Coordinates of C-alpha atoms in Angstrom, one line a residue:
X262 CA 203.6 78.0 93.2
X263 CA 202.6 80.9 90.9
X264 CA 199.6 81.0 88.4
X265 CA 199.8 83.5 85.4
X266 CA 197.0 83.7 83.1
X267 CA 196.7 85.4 80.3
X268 CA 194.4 88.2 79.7
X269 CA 194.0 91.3 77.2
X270 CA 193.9 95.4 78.2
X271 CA 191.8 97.8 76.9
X272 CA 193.6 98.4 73.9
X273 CA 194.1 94.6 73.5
X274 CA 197.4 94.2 74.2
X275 CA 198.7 91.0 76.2
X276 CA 199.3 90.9 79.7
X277 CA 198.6 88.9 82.4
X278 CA 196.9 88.3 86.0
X279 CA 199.4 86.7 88.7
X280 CA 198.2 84.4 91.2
X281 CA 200.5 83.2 94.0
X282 CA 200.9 82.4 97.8
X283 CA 203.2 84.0 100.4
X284 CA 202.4 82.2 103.7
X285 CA 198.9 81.9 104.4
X286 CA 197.5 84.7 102.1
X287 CA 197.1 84.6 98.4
X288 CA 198.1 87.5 96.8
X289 CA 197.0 88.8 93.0
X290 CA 198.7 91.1 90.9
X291 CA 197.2 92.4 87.9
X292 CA 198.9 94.3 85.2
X293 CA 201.0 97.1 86.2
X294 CA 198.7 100.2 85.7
X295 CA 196.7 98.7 83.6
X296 CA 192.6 97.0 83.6
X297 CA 192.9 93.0 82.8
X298 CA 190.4 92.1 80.1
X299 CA 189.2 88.7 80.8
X300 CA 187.2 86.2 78.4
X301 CA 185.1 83.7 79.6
X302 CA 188.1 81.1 79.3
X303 CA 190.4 83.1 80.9
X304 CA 188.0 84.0 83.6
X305 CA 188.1 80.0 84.3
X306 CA 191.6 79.5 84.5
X307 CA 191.5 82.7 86.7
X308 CA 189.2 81.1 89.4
X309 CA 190.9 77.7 88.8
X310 CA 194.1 79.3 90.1
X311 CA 192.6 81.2 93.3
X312 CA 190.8 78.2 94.4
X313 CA 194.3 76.0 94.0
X314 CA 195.9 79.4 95.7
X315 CA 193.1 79.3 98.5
X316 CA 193.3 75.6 99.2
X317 CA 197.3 76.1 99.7
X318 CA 197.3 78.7 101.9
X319 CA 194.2 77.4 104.0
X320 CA 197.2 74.5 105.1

């Protein structure tokens, strides 16, 4: 299962924050290179994701 949400540089370009997990570790990758700008929203759906990332590879 993979989790991309959707977040803003500091230019505010799009990009986004990839959530996923490879065997019992959950690994993020942010934008290549770049800083992920987060809003509040998009800060949810980020922590939504590692908890449902966490919770998979805790099994």
């Amino acid at each position: 299962m993979v989790w991309r949400v959707q977040c803003g540089d500091l230019i505010s370009r799009e990009r986004c924050v990839t959530v996923y997990v490879d065997d019992d570790e959950v690994v993020l990758v942010g934008p290549p290179g770049e800083t992920a700008r987060l809003s509040v929203g998009q800060l949810g759906q980020l922590r939504a994701a590692l908890n449902e990332a966490a919770e998979l590879a805790g099994r």
